[in-house]
Short mmCIF file of C-alpha atoms in Angstrom, two decimals:
data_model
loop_
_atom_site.label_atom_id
_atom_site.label_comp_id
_atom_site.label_asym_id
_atom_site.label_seq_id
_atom_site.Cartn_x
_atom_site.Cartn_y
_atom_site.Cartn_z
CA UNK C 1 41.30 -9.31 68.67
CA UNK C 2 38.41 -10.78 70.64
CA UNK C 3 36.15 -8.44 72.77
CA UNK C 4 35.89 -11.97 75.22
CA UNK C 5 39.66 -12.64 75.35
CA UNK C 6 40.81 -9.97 77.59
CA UNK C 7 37.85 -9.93 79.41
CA UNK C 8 38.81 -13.53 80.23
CA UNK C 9 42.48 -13.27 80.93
CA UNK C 10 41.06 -10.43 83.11
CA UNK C 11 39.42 -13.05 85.47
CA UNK C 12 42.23 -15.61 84.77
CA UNK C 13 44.83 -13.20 87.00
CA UNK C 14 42.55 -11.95 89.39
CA UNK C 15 42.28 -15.65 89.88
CA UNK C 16 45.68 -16.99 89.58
CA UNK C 17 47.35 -19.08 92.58
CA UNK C 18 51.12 -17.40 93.38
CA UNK C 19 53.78 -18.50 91.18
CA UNK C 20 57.52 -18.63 91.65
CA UNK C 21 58.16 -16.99 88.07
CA UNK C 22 59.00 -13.54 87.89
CA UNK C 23 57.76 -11.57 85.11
CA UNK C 24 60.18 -8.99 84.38
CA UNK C 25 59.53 -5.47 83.87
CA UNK C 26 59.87 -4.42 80.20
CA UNK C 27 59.83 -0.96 77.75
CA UNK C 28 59.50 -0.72 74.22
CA UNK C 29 62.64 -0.73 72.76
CA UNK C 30 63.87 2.76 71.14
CA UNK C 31 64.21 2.42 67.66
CA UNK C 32 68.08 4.30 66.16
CA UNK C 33 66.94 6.88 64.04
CA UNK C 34 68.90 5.58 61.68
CA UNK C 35 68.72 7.71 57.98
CA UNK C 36 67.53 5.45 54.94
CA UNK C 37 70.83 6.34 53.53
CA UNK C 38 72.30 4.27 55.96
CA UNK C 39 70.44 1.21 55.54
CA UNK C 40 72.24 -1.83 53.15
CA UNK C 41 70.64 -3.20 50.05
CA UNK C 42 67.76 -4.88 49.76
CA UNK C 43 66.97 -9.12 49.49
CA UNK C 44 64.95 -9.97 46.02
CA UNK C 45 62.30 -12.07 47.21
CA UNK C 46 63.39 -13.92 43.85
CA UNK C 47 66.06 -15.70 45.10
CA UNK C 48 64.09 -17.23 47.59
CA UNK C 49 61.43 -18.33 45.00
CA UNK C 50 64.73 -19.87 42.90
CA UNK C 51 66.61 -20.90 45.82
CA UNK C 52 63.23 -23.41 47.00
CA UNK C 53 62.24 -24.49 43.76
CA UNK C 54 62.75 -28.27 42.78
CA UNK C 55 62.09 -27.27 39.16
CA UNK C 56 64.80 -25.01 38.86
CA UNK C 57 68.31 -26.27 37.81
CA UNK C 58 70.37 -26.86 40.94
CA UNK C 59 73.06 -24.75 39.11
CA UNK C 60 70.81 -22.14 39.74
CA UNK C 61 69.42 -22.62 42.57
CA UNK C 62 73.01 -22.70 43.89
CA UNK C 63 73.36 -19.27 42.55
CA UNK C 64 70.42 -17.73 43.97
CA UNK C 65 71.32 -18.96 47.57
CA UNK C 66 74.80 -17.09 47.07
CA UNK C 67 72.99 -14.04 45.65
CA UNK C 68 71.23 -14.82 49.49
CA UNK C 69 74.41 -14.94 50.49
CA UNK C 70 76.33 -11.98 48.91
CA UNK C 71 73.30 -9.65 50.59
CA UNK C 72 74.02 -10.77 54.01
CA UNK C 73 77.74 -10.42 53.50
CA UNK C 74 77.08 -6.75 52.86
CA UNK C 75 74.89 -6.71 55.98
CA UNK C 76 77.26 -8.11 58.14
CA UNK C 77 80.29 -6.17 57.48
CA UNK C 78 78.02 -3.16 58.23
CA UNK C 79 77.14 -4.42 61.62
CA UNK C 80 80.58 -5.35 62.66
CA UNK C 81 81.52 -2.02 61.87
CA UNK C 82 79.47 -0.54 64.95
CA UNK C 83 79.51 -0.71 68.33
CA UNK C 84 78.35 -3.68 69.77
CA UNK C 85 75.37 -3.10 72.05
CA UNK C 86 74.85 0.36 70.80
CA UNK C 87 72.61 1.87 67.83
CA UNK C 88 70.64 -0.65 65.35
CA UNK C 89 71.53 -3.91 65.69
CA UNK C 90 71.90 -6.77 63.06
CA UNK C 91 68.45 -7.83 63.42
CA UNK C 92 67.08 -4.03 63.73
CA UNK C 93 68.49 -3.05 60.48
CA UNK C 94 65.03 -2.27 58.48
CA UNK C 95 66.16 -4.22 54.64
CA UNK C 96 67.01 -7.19 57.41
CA UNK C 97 63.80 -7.34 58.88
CA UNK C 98 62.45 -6.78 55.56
CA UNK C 99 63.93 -10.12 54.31
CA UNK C 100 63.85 -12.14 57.07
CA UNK C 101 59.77 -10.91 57.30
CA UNK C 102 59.65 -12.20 53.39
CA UNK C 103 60.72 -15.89 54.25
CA UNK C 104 64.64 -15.75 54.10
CA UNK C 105 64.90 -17.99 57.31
CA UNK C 106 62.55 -20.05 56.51
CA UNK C 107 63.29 -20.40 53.14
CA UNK C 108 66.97 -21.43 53.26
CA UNK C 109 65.54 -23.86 56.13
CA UNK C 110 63.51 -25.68 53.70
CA UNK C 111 66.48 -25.66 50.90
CA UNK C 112 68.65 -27.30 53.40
CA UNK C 113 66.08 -30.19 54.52
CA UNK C 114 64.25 -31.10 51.26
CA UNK C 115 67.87 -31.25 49.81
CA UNK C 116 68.82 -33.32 52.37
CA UNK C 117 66.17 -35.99 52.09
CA UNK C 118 66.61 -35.59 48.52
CA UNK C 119 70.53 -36.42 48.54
CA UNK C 120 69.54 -39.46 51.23
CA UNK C 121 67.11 -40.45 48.02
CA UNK C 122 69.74 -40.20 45.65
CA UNK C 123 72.29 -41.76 47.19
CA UNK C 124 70.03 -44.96 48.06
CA UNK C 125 69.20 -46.03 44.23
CA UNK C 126 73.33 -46.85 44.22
CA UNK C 127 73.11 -45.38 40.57
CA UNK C 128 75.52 -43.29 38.65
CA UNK C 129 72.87 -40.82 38.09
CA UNK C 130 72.36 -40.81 41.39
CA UNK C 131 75.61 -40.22 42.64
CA UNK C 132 75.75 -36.99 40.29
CA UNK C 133 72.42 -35.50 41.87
CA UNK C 134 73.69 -36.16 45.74
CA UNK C 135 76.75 -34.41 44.81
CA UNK C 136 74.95 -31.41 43.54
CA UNK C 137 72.86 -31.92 46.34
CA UNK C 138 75.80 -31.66 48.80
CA UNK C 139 76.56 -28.32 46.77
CA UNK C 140 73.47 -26.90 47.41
CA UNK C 141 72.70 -27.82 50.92
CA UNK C 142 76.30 -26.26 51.71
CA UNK C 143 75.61 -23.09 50.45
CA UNK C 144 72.25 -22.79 52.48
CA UNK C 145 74.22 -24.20 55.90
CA UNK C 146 76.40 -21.55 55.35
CA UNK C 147 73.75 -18.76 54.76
CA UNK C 148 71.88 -19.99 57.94
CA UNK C 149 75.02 -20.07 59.80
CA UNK C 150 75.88 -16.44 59.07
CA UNK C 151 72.15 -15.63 59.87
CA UNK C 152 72.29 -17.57 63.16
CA UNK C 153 75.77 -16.41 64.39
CA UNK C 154 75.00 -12.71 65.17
CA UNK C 155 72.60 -13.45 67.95
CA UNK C 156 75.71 -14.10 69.79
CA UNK C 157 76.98 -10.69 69.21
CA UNK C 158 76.25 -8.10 72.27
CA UNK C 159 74.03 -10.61 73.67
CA UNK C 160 75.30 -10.03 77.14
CA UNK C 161 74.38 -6.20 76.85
CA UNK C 162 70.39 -7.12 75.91
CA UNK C 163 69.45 -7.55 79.74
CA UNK C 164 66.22 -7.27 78.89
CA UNK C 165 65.41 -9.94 76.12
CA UNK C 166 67.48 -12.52 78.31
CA UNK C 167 65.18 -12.05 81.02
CA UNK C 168 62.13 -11.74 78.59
CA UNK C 169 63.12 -14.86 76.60
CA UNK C 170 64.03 -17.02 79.89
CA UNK C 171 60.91 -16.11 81.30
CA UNK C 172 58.59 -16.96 78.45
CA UNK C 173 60.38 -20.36 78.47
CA UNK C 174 59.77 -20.87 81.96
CA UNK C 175 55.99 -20.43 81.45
CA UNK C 176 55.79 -22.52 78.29
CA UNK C 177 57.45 -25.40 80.66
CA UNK C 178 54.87 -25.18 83.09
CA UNK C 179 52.38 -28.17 82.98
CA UNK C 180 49.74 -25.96 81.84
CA UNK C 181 50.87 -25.34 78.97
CA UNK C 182 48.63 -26.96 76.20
CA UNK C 183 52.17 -27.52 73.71
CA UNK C 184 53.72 -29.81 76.69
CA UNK C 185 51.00 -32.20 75.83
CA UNK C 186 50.98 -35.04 72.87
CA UNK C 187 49.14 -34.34 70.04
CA UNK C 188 45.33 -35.29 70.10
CA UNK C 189 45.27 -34.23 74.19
CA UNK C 190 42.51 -32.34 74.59
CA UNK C 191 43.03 -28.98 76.33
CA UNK C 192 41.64 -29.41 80.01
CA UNK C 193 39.85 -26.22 81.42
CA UNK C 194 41.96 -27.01 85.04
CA UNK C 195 43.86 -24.60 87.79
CA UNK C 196 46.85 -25.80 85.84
CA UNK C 197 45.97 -24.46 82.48
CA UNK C 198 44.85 -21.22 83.81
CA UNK C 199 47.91 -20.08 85.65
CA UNK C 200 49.72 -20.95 82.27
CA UNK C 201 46.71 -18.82 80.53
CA UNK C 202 47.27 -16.29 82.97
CA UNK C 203 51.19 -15.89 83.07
CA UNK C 204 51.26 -16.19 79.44
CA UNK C 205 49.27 -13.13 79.45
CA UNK C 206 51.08 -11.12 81.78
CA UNK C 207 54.07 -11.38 80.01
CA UNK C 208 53.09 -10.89 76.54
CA UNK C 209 49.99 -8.34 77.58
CA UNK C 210 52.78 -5.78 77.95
CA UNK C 211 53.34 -3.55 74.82
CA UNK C 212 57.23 -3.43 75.43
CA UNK C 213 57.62 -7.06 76.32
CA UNK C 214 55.86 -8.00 73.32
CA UNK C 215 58.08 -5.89 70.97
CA UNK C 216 61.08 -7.18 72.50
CA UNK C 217 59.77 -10.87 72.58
CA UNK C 218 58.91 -10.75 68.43
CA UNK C 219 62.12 -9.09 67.31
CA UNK C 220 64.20 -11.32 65.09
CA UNK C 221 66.72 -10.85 67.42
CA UNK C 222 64.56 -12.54 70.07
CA UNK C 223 63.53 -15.23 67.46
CA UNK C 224 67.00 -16.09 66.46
CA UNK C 225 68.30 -16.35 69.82
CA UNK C 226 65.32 -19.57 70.41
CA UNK C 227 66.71 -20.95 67.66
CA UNK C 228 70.47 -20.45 68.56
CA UNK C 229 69.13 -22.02 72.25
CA UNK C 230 67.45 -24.88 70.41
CA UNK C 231 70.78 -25.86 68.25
CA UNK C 232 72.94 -26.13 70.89
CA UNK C 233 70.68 -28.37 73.45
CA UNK C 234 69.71 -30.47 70.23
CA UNK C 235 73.83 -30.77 70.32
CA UNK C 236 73.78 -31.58 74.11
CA UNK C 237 71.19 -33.85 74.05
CA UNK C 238 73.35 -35.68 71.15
CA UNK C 239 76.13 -35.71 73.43
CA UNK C 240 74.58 -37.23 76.52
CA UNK C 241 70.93 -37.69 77.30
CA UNK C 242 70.56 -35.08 79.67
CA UNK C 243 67.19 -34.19 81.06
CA UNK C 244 68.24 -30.26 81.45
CA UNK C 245 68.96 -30.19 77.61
CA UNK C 246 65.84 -32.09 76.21
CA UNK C 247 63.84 -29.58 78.68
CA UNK C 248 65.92 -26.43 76.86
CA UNK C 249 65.26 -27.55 73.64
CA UNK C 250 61.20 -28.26 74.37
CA UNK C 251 61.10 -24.34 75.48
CA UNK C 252 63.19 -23.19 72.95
CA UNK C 253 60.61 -24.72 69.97
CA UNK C 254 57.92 -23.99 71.44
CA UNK C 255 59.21 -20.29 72.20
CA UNK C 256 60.00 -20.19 68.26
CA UNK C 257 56.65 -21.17 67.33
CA UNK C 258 54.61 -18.89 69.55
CA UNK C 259 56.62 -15.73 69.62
CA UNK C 260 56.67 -16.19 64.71
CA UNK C 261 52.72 -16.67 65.08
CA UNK C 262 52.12 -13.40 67.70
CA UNK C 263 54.52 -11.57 64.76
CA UNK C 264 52.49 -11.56 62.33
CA UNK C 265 49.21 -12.12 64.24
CA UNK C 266 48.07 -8.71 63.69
CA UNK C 267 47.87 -8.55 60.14
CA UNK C 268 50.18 -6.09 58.41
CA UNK C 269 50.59 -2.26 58.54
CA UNK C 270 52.04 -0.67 55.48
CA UNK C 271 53.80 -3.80 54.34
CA UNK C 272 54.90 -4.87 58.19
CA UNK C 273 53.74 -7.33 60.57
CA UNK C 274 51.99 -5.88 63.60
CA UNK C 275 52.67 -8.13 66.67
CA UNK C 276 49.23 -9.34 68.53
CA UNK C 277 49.63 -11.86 71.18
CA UNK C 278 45.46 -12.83 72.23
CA UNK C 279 45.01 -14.94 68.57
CA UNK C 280 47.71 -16.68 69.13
CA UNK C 281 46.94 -17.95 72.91
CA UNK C 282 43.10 -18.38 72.24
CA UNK C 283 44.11 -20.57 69.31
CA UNK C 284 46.74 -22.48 71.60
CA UNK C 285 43.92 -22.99 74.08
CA UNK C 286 41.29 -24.68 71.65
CA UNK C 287 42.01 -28.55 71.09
CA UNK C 288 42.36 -27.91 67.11
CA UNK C 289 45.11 -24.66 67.23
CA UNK C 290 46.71 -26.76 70.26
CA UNK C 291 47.58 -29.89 68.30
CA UNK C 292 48.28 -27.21 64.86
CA UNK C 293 51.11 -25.41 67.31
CA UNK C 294 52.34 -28.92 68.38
CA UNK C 295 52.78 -30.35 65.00
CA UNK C 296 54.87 -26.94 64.42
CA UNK C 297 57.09 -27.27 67.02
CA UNK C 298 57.65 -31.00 66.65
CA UNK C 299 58.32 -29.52 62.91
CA UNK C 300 60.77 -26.86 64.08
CA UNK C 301 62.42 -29.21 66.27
CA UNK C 302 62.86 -31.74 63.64
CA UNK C 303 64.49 -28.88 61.39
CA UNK C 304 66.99 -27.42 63.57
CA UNK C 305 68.24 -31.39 64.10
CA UNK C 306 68.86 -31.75 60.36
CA UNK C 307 70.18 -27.97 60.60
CA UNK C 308 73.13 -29.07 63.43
CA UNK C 309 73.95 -31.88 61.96
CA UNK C 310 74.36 -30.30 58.97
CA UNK C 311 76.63 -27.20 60.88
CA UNK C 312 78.95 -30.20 62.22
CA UNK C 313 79.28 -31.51 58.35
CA UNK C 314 80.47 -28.31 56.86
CA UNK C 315 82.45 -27.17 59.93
CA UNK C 316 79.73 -24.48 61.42
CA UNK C 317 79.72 -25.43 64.68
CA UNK C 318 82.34 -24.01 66.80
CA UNK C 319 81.63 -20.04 65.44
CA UNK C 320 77.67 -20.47 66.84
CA UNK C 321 79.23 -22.18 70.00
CA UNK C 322 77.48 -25.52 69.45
#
């Protein structure tokens, strides 16, 4: 990181006007010392490769998202077979993290909305031919609902007994709500050196500044749970245009974006992201990484709307509580 960045943030809180957000307290989290014997199998970054390729028959690309799948069957039944709330969770398991660090979100994300433009292509040249590729389209963009569904739906289980990410999560929304906050802006706004902006700066940095928040608030648990958040006010917001539910899913993205980039912003240590959080807000506070993070969340926002509707078409919706 930058010698200059904590020397700033240092004179951002000493300067900071009183705020009505509480920052909670937070620890590291304690790792299960889980044996590797214990572990499940591991993904094959291959079928991600196969899964995303246009080039590759769809037959086969079909396959490879059920070899997806057929992994995180095996990783499921594991977790439902402990206690929830107690040792490793879902997310903590280390061939989970492994995969889900390789692209297997993100991946089966893509599958789902290139397919889906491509089927809306398909289906608009009225052809014969075209009929055949938006039904193998359908196939396709099935399978990878369905693997994002059963990657999404265990952030609901022993939610209620993670005190602390609730309160760490809730809070970092709250801050990236405040008008401060360069990603509440429209693209091309230039970032404005005000009071407003460095209270955000400031806040930002007392949350994330402390080790244990910072391991809590990059987890894949944490992650999911924004995008879990994000699904179901996209859903609300479909239902009625309520104010409370556009605001949700605004905090959710954003939280999404922010808390993937911090990560993986310290580079890798023996093959695993190391979280940093100062890259990530001095890029979000410089006019070019500000309208870069708001293209992403408008991105990730954009996504997760394709990624409901496609939960209500293949009857996902009720098990994630949208």
């Amino acid at each position: 990181s930058t010698p200059e960045i904590p020397r700033r943030i240092k004179h951002l809180k000493a300067k900071i006007r009183p705020s009505n957000i509480h920052v909670p307290k937070a620890k590291v989290p304690t790792r299960s010392d889980v044996s590797s014997t214990s572990t499940g199998p591991a993904g094959d970054p291959k079928w991600l490769l196969t899964a995303k390729s246009p080039g590759e028959p769809v037959s086969a690309r079909i396959a490879a998202v059920n070899q997806v799948g057929g992994w995180l069957q095996s990783h499921l039944e594991r977790a439902i077979r402990k206690t929830p709330g107690e040792s490793e969770w879902f997310f903590e398991d280390k061939e989970v993290v492994a995969y889900l660090d390789a692209g297997l979100y993100g991946s089966m994300l893509d599958v789902l909305t290139h397919t889906v433009w491509s089927i809306i292509d398909a289906e608009q040249k009225g052809t014969e031919e075209g009929a055949l590729k938006a039904k193998a389209g359908a196939d396709l963009s099935g399978a990878a609902a369905g693997v994002l569904h059963n990657l999404i739906h265990p952030s609901l289980r022993a939610w209620n007994t993670r005190g602390q990410t609730q309160a760490l999560l809730m809070t970092l929304q709250q801050v990236l709500q405040m008008p401060g906050c360069p990603l509440m802006h429209e693209k091309g706004v230039k970032v404005q050196q005000s009071d407003e902006v460095r209270q955000f700066t400031a806040l930002a940095a007392k949350i994330l500044s402390n080790p244990g928040a910072l391991a809590v608030l990059t987890g894949h648990h944490t992650i999911a749970r924004a995008r879990l958040q994000l699904l179901r006010a996209i859903v609300q917001r479909g239902k009625e245009e309520d104010e409370k539910a556009k605001a949700q899913s605004q905090q959710s993205a954003m939280a999404v974006v922010l808390l993937q980039r911090c990560r993986v912003a310290g580079g890798y240590v023996d093959g695993a992201p190391a979280p940093a959080w100062e890259p990530v807000l001095d890029r979000l506070l410089d006019d070019e990484g500000a309208d870069e993070m708001r293209a992403e969340a408008v991105a990730v926002f954009e996504q997760h709307n394709l990624l409901a509707s496609a939960f209500v078409k293949f009857g996902f919706e009720g098990s994630v509580g949208l």
